[in-house]
């Protein structure tokens, strides 16, 4: 597996196929995008986050070049902590170690190339499979905001997880 910058004209078709129901969509983007998302809405959000937070978008590919994962990454230079967002893996690859491998590559990049001391992310507690994947990589929960997101008739809690360079 490799990671490379997201190429909008090439990679959107893959990412959009991995989000095929409203619940997965809400888990993934906290409804910051309308469902179903469009190429324009997705790229507008990526551009906004690049301008506001210096986010960069990446895809994970198999050695053949086939996109199998996506994430955004930024660095808060004030506290030297990286932030992962919009993490998702091809739905046909979930539960097979691809997410863990992609996160390990993202963390290698974060620690070795961008030089951060830690990386954090947010995940809904109800997204148990994603949370378990993050824990397997070494992320630990440091804060939970209870009932902060409404999805249909449910209230979801959001956990903030972190991994330090020393524990990676």
Coordinates of N, CA and C in Angstrom, one line a residue:
X1 N 0.8 -1.2 0.0 CA 0.0 0.0 0.0 C 0.9 1.2 0.0
X2 N 0.4 2.3 -0.7 CA 1.1 3.6 -0.7 C 0.0 4.7 -0.4
X3 N 0.5 5.8 0.0 CA -0.3 7.0 0.0 C 0.2 8.0 -0.9
X4 N -0.7 8.8 -1.5 CA -0.4 9.9 -2.4 C -1.4 10.9 -2.3
X5 N -1.1 12.1 -2.8 CA -2.1 13.2 -2.8 C -3.4 12.8 -3.6
X6 N -4.5 13.2 -3.1 CA -5.8 13.0 -3.8 C -5.8 13.8 -5.1
X7 N -6.3 13.1 -6.1 CA -6.4 13.7 -7.5 C -7.9 13.8 -7.8
X8 N -8.5 15.0 -7.7 CA -9.9 15.1 -7.8 C -10.5 14.5 -9.0
X9 N -9.9 14.6 -10.2 CA -10.5 14.1 -11.4 C -10.5 12.6 -11.5
X10 N -9.6 12.0 -10.7 CA -9.3 10.6 -10.8 C -10.0 9.8 -9.6
X11 N -9.9 10.4 -8.4 CA -10.2 9.7 -7.2 C -11.7 9.8 -6.6
X12 N -12.4 10.9 -7.0 CA -13.7 11.1 -6.5 C -14.6 9.9 -6.7
X13 N -14.6 9.4 -7.9 CA -15.5 8.2 -8.2 C -15.3 7.1 -7.2
X14 N -14.1 6.9 -6.8 CA -13.9 5.8 -5.8 C -14.4 6.1 -4.4
X15 N -14.1 7.3 -3.9 CA -14.5 7.7 -2.6 C -16.0 7.8 -2.6
X16 N -16.7 8.3 -3.6 CA -18.1 8.4 -3.6 C -18.8 7.0 -3.5
X17 N -18.2 6.0 -4.1 CA -18.8 4.6 -4.1 C -18.7 4.0 -2.7
X18 N -17.7 4.4 -1.9 CA -17.6 3.8 -0.6 C -18.6 4.3 0.4
X19 N -19.3 5.3 0.1 CA -20.3 5.9 1.0 C -21.7 5.7 0.4
X20 N -22.3 4.6 0.6 CA -23.5 4.2 -0.1 C -24.8 4.2 0.8
X21 N -24.7 4.8 2.0 CA -25.9 4.9 2.8 C -25.7 6.1 3.7
X22 N -26.9 6.6 4.2 CA -26.8 7.8 5.0 C -26.1 7.6 6.3
X23 N -26.1 6.5 7.0 CA -25.5 6.3 8.3 C -23.9 6.3 8.1
X24 N -23.4 5.6 7.0 CA -22.0 5.7 6.8 C -21.6 7.1 6.4
X25 N -22.4 7.8 5.7 CA -22.1 9.2 5.3 C -22.0 10.0 6.6
X26 N -23.0 9.9 7.5 CA -22.9 10.7 8.7 C -21.7 10.3 9.6
X27 N -21.4 9.0 9.7 CA -20.2 8.6 10.5 C -19.0 9.3 9.9
X28 N -18.9 9.3 8.5 CA -17.7 9.8 7.8 C -17.5 11.3 7.9
X29 N -18.6 12.1 7.7 CA -18.4 13.5 7.6 C -19.3 14.3 8.5
X30 N -20.0 13.7 9.4 CA -20.8 14.4 10.4 C -21.8 15.3 9.7
X31 N -22.2 14.9 8.5 CA -23.2 15.6 7.7 C -22.7 17.1 7.3
X32 N -21.4 17.2 7.2 CA -20.8 18.5 6.7 C -21.1 18.6 5.2
X33 N -21.4 17.5 4.6 CA -21.8 17.5 3.2 C -23.2 16.9 3.1
X34 N -24.0 17.4 2.1 CA -25.3 16.8 1.9 C -25.2 15.3 1.5
X35 N -26.2 14.6 1.8 CA -26.2 13.2 1.3 C -27.3 13.1 0.2
X36 N -27.1 12.4 -0.9 CA -25.8 11.9 -1.3 C -24.9 13.1 -1.7
X37 N -23.6 13.0 -1.5 CA -22.7 14.1 -1.8 C -22.5 14.1 -3.3
X38 N -22.1 15.3 -3.8 CA -21.8 15.5 -5.2 C -20.3 15.8 -5.3
X39 N -19.8 15.6 -6.5 CA -18.4 16.0 -6.7 C -18.1 17.4 -6.3
X40 N -19.0 18.3 -6.7 CA -18.9 19.7 -6.4 C -18.9 20.0 -4.9
X41 N -19.9 19.4 -4.2 CA -19.9 19.7 -2.8 C -18.7 19.1 -2.0
X42 N -18.2 17.9 -2.5 CA -17.0 17.3 -1.9 C -15.8 18.2 -2.1
X43 N -15.6 18.6 -3.3 CA -14.4 19.4 -3.6 C -14.5 20.8 -3.1
X44 N -15.7 21.4 -3.0 CA -15.9 22.7 -2.3 C -15.5 22.5 -0.8
X45 N -15.9 21.5 -0.1 CA -15.5 21.3 1.3 C -14.0 21.0 1.4
X46 N -13.4 20.3 0.5 CA -11.9 20.1 0.6 C -11.2 21.4 0.4
X47 N -11.7 22.2 -0.5 CA -11.0 23.5 -0.8 C -11.2 24.4 0.5
X48 N -12.4 24.4 1.0 CA -12.6 25.3 2.2 C -11.7 24.8 3.4
X49 N -11.7 23.5 3.6 CA -10.8 23.0 4.7 C -9.3 23.2 4.4
X50 N -8.9 23.2 3.2 CA -7.6 23.5 2.8 C -7.2 25.0 3.2
X51 N -8.2 25.9 2.9 CA -8.0 27.3 3.2 C -8.1 27.6 4.7
X52 N -9.1 27.0 5.4 CA -9.3 27.3 6.8 C -8.4 26.6 7.7
X53 N -8.0 25.3 7.4 CA -7.3 24.5 8.3 C -6.0 23.9 7.7
X54 N -5.6 24.3 6.5 CA -4.5 23.7 5.8 C -4.6 22.2 5.6
X55 N -5.8 21.7 5.5 CA -6.0 20.3 5.2 C -5.4 19.9 3.9
X56 N -4.8 18.7 3.8 CA -4.4 18.1 2.5 C -5.1 16.8 2.4
X57 N -5.6 16.5 1.2 CA -6.3 15.2 1.0 C -5.4 14.2 0.4
X58 N -5.5 12.9 0.9 CA -4.7 11.8 0.4 C -5.5 10.6 0.1
X59 N -5.0 9.8 -0.8 CA -5.6 8.4 -1.0 C -4.6 7.4 -0.7
X60 N -5.0 6.3 -0.2 CA -4.2 5.1 -0.1 C -4.5 4.2 -1.3
X61 N -3.4 3.7 -1.9 CA -3.6 2.8 -3.1 C -3.0 1.5 -2.8
X62 N -3.5 0.5 -3.5 CA -2.9 -0.8 -3.6 C -1.7 -0.6 -4.5
X63 N -0.8 -1.5 -4.5 CA 0.4 -1.4 -5.4 C 0.1 -1.2 -6.9
X64 N -1.1 -1.7 -7.3 CA -1.6 -1.5 -8.6 C -2.0 -0.1 -9.0
X65 N -2.1 0.7 -7.9 CA -2.5 2.1 -8.1 C -4.0 2.3 -7.8
X66 N -4.8 1.3 -7.6 CA -6.2 1.3 -7.3 C -6.4 2.0 -5.9
X67 N -7.2 3.1 -5.9 CA -7.5 3.8 -4.6 C -8.4 2.9 -3.7
X68 N -8.0 2.8 -2.5 CA -8.7 1.9 -1.5 C -9.0 2.6 -0.2
X69 N -8.5 3.9 -0.1 CA -8.7 4.6 1.2 C -8.5 6.1 0.9
X70 N -9.0 6.9 1.9 CA -9.0 8.3 1.8 C -8.9 8.9 3.2
X71 N -8.2 10.0 3.3 CA -8.1 10.8 4.5 C -7.6 12.2 4.3
X72 N -7.9 13.1 5.2 CA -7.4 14.4 5.1 C -6.5 14.6 6.4
X73 N -5.4 15.4 6.2 CA -4.5 15.6 7.3 C -4.0 17.1 7.3
X74 N -3.9 17.6 8.5 CA -3.4 19.0 8.7 C -2.6 19.0 10.0
X75 N -1.8 20.1 10.1 CA -1.0 20.3 11.3 C -1.3 21.6 12.0
X76 N -1.6 21.5 13.3 CA -1.8 22.7 14.0 C -0.4 23.1 14.5
X77 N 0.2 24.1 13.9 CA 1.6 24.5 14.2 C 1.7 25.1 15.6
X78 N 0.7 25.6 16.1 CA 0.7 26.2 17.5 C 1.1 25.2 18.5
X79 N 0.5 24.0 18.4 CA 0.7 22.9 19.4 C 1.5 21.7 18.8
X80 N 1.8 21.8 17.5 CA 2.6 20.8 16.8 C 1.9 19.4 16.9
X81 N 0.6 19.4 16.7 CA -0.2 18.2 16.7 C -0.9 18.1 15.3
X82 N -0.8 16.9 14.7 CA -1.5 16.6 13.5 C -3.0 16.3 13.7
X83 N -3.8 16.4 12.7 CA -5.2 16.0 12.8 C -5.6 15.2 11.5
X84 N -6.2 14.1 11.7 CA -6.7 13.3 10.7 C -8.3 13.5 10.6
X85 N -8.8 13.6 9.4 CA -10.2 13.8 9.2 C -10.7 13.0 8.0
X86 N -12.0 12.7 7.9 CA -12.6 12.1 6.8 C -11.9 10.8 6.4
X87 N -11.6 10.0 7.4 CA -10.9 8.7 7.2 C -11.9 7.7 6.7
X88 N -11.6 7.0 5.6 CA -12.6 6.0 5.1 C -11.8 5.0 4.2
X89 N -12.2 3.8 4.2 CA -11.6 2.7 3.4 C -12.7 2.1 2.5
X90 N -12.4 1.7 1.3 CA -13.3 1.0 0.4 C -14.1 0.0 1.2
X91 N -15.4 0.1 1.0 CA -16.3 -0.8 1.8 C -16.1 -2.3 1.6
X92 N -15.5 -2.6 0.4 CA -15.2 -4.0 0.2 C -13.9 -4.5 0.9
X93 N -13.2 -3.5 1.4 CA -11.9 -3.8 2.0 C -11.9 -3.8 3.6
X94 N -13.1 -3.3 4.1 CA -13.2 -3.1 5.5 C -13.1 -4.4 6.3
X95 N -12.5 -4.3 7.5 CA -12.4 -5.5 8.3 C -11.2 -6.4 7.9
X96 N -10.4 -6.0 7.0 CA -9.3 -6.9 6.5 C -7.9 -6.3 6.7
X97 N -7.8 -5.3 7.5 CA -6.5 -4.7 7.9 C -6.1 -3.5 7.0
X98 N -6.9 -3.2 6.0 CA -6.5 -2.1 5.1 C -6.5 -0.7 5.9
X99 N -7.5 -0.5 6.7 CA -7.6 0.7 7.5 C -6.4 0.9 8.4
X100 N -6.0 -0.2 9.1 CA -4.9 -0.1 10.0 C -3.6 0.2 9.2
X101 N -3.4 -0.5 8.0 CA -2.2 -0.2 7.2 C -2.2 1.2 6.7
X102 N -3.4 1.7 6.3 CA -3.4 3.1 5.8 C -3.1 4.1 6.9
X103 N -3.7 3.8 8.1 CA -3.4 4.7 9.2 C -1.9 4.7 9.6
X104 N -1.3 3.5 9.6 CA 0.1 3.4 9.9 C 1.0 4.2 8.9
X105 N 0.6 4.2 7.6 CA 1.3 5.0 6.7 C 1.1 6.5 6.9
X106 N -0.2 6.9 7.2 CA -0.5 8.3 7.5 C 0.3 8.8 8.7
X107 N 0.4 7.9 9.8 CA 1.2 8.3 11.0 C 2.7 8.4 10.7
X108 N 3.2 7.5 9.9 CA 4.6 7.6 9.5 C 4.9 8.9 8.8
X109 N 4.0 9.3 7.9 CA 4.1 10.6 7.3 C 4.0 11.7 8.3
X110 N 3.0 11.6 9.2 CA 2.8 12.7 10.2 C 4.1 12.9 11.0
X111 N 4.6 11.8 11.6 CA 5.7 11.9 12.5 C 7.1 12.1 11.8
X112 N 7.3 11.4 10.7 CA 8.6 11.5 10.1 C 8.7 12.7 9.1
X113 N 7.7 13.0 8.4 CA 7.8 14.1 7.4 C 7.3 15.5 8.0
X114 N 6.2 15.5 8.7 CA 5.7 16.8 9.2 C 6.2 17.0 10.6
X115 N 6.8 16.0 11.2 CA 7.5 16.3 12.5 C 6.6 16.6 13.7
X116 N 5.3 16.2 13.7 CA 4.4 16.5 14.8 C 4.8 15.6 16.0
X117 N 4.3 16.0 17.2 CA 4.6 15.2 18.4 C 3.4 14.3 18.7
X118 N 2.3 14.5 18.0 CA 1.1 13.6 18.2 C 0.2 13.9 17.1
X119 N -0.8 12.9 16.9 CA -1.8 13.1 15.9 C -3.2 12.7 16.6
X120 N -4.2 13.5 16.3 CA -5.5 13.3 16.9 C -6.5 13.1 15.8
X121 N -7.7 12.6 16.2 CA -8.8 12.5 15.3 C -10.1 12.4 16.2
X122 N -11.2 12.7 15.5 CA -12.5 12.5 16.2 C -13.3 11.4 15.6
X123 N -14.0 10.6 16.4 CA -14.8 9.5 15.9 C -16.1 9.4 16.8
X124 N -17.2 9.1 16.1 CA -18.4 8.9 16.9 C -18.3 7.6 17.6
X125 N -18.7 7.6 18.9 CA -18.6 6.3 19.7 C -19.5 5.2 19.0
X126 N -20.5 5.6 18.4 CA -21.4 4.6 17.7 C -20.7 4.0 16.5
X127 N -19.7 4.5 16.0 CA -18.9 4.0 14.9 C -17.9 3.0 15.4
X128 N -18.4 1.9 16.0 CA -17.5 1.0 16.8 C -16.4 0.4 15.9
X129 N -16.7 0.0 14.7 CA -15.6 -0.6 13.9 C -14.5 0.4 13.6
X130 N -14.8 1.6 13.3 CA -13.7 2.6 13.1 C -12.9 2.8 14.4
X131 N -13.7 3.0 15.5 CA -13.0 3.2 16.8 C -12.1 2.0 17.1
X132 N -12.5 0.8 16.9 CA -11.7 -0.4 17.2 C -10.4 -0.3 16.3
X133 N -10.5 0.1 15.0 CA -9.4 0.2 14.1 C -8.4 1.2 14.7
X134 N -8.9 2.4 15.1 CA -8.0 3.4 15.7 C -7.3 2.9 16.9
X135 N -8.0 2.1 17.8 CA -7.4 1.6 19.0 C -6.3 0.6 18.6
X136 N -6.5 -0.2 17.6 CA -5.5 -1.2 17.2 C -4.2 -0.6 16.7
X137 N -4.4 0.6 16.1 CA -3.2 1.3 15.7 C -2.4 2.0 16.8
X138 N -3.2 2.2 17.9 CA -2.5 2.8 19.1 C -3.2 4.1 19.6
X139 N -4.2 4.6 18.9 CA -4.9 5.8 19.4 C -5.6 5.5 20.7
X140 N -5.6 6.5 21.6 CA -6.3 6.3 22.9 C -7.3 7.5 23.0
X141 N -8.4 7.2 23.7 CA -9.4 8.2 23.9 C -9.0 9.2 24.9
X142 N -9.1 10.5 24.7 CA -8.7 11.4 25.7 C -9.9 12.3 26.1
X143 N -11.0 12.3 25.3 CA -12.2 13.1 25.7 C -13.4 12.6 25.0
X144 N -14.5 12.6 25.6 CA -15.8 12.3 25.0 C -16.8 13.4 25.2
X145 N -17.4 13.9 24.1 CA -18.4 14.9 24.1 C -19.7 14.1 23.9
X146 N -20.6 14.0 25.0 CA -21.8 13.2 25.0 C -22.9 13.9 24.2
X147 N -23.5 13.1 23.4 CA -24.8 13.4 22.7 C -24.7 14.8 21.9
X148 N -23.6 14.9 21.1 CA -23.4 16.2 20.4 C -23.8 16.2 18.9
X149 N -24.3 15.0 18.4 CA -24.6 14.9 17.0 C -25.9 14.2 16.9
X150 N -26.9 14.8 16.2 CA -28.2 14.1 16.0 C -28.2 13.5 14.7
X151 N -28.5 12.2 14.7 CA -28.7 11.4 13.4 C -30.1 10.7 13.5
X152 N -31.0 11.2 12.7 CA -32.4 10.7 12.7 C -32.9 10.8 14.2
X153 N -33.3 9.7 14.8 CA -33.8 9.8 16.2 C -32.7 9.4 17.2
X154 N -31.4 9.4 16.8 CA -30.4 9.1 17.7 C -29.5 10.3 18.1
X155 N -28.9 10.2 19.3 CA -27.9 11.2 19.6 C -26.6 10.5 19.8
X156 N -25.5 10.9 19.1 CA -24.2 10.3 19.1 C -23.3 11.1 19.9
X157 N -22.3 10.4 20.5 CA -21.3 11.0 21.3 C -20.0 11.0 20.4
X158 N -19.2 12.1 20.5 CA -18.0 12.2 19.7 C -16.8 12.0 20.7
X159 N -15.9 11.1 20.3 CA -14.7 10.9 21.0 C -13.5 11.5 20.3
X160 N -12.6 12.1 21.1 CA -11.4 12.6 20.5 C -10.3 11.6 20.9
X161 N -9.5 11.1 20.0 CA -8.5 10.2 20.2 C -7.1 10.7 19.8
X162 N -6.1 10.3 20.4 CA -4.7 10.8 20.1 C -3.7 9.7 20.2
X163 N -2.7 9.8 19.4 CA -1.5 8.9 19.5 C -0.3 9.8 19.5
X164 N 0.7 9.5 20.4 CA 1.9 10.3 20.5 C 3.0 9.7 19.6
X165 N 4.0 10.4 19.2 CA 5.1 9.9 18.5 C 5.8 8.8 19.3
X166 N 5.9 9.0 20.6 CA 6.6 8.0 21.4 C 5.9 6.7 21.5
X167 N 4.6 6.7 21.4 CA 3.8 5.5 21.5 C 3.6 4.8 20.2
X168 N 4.0 5.5 19.1 CA 3.8 4.9 17.8 C 4.8 3.9 17.5

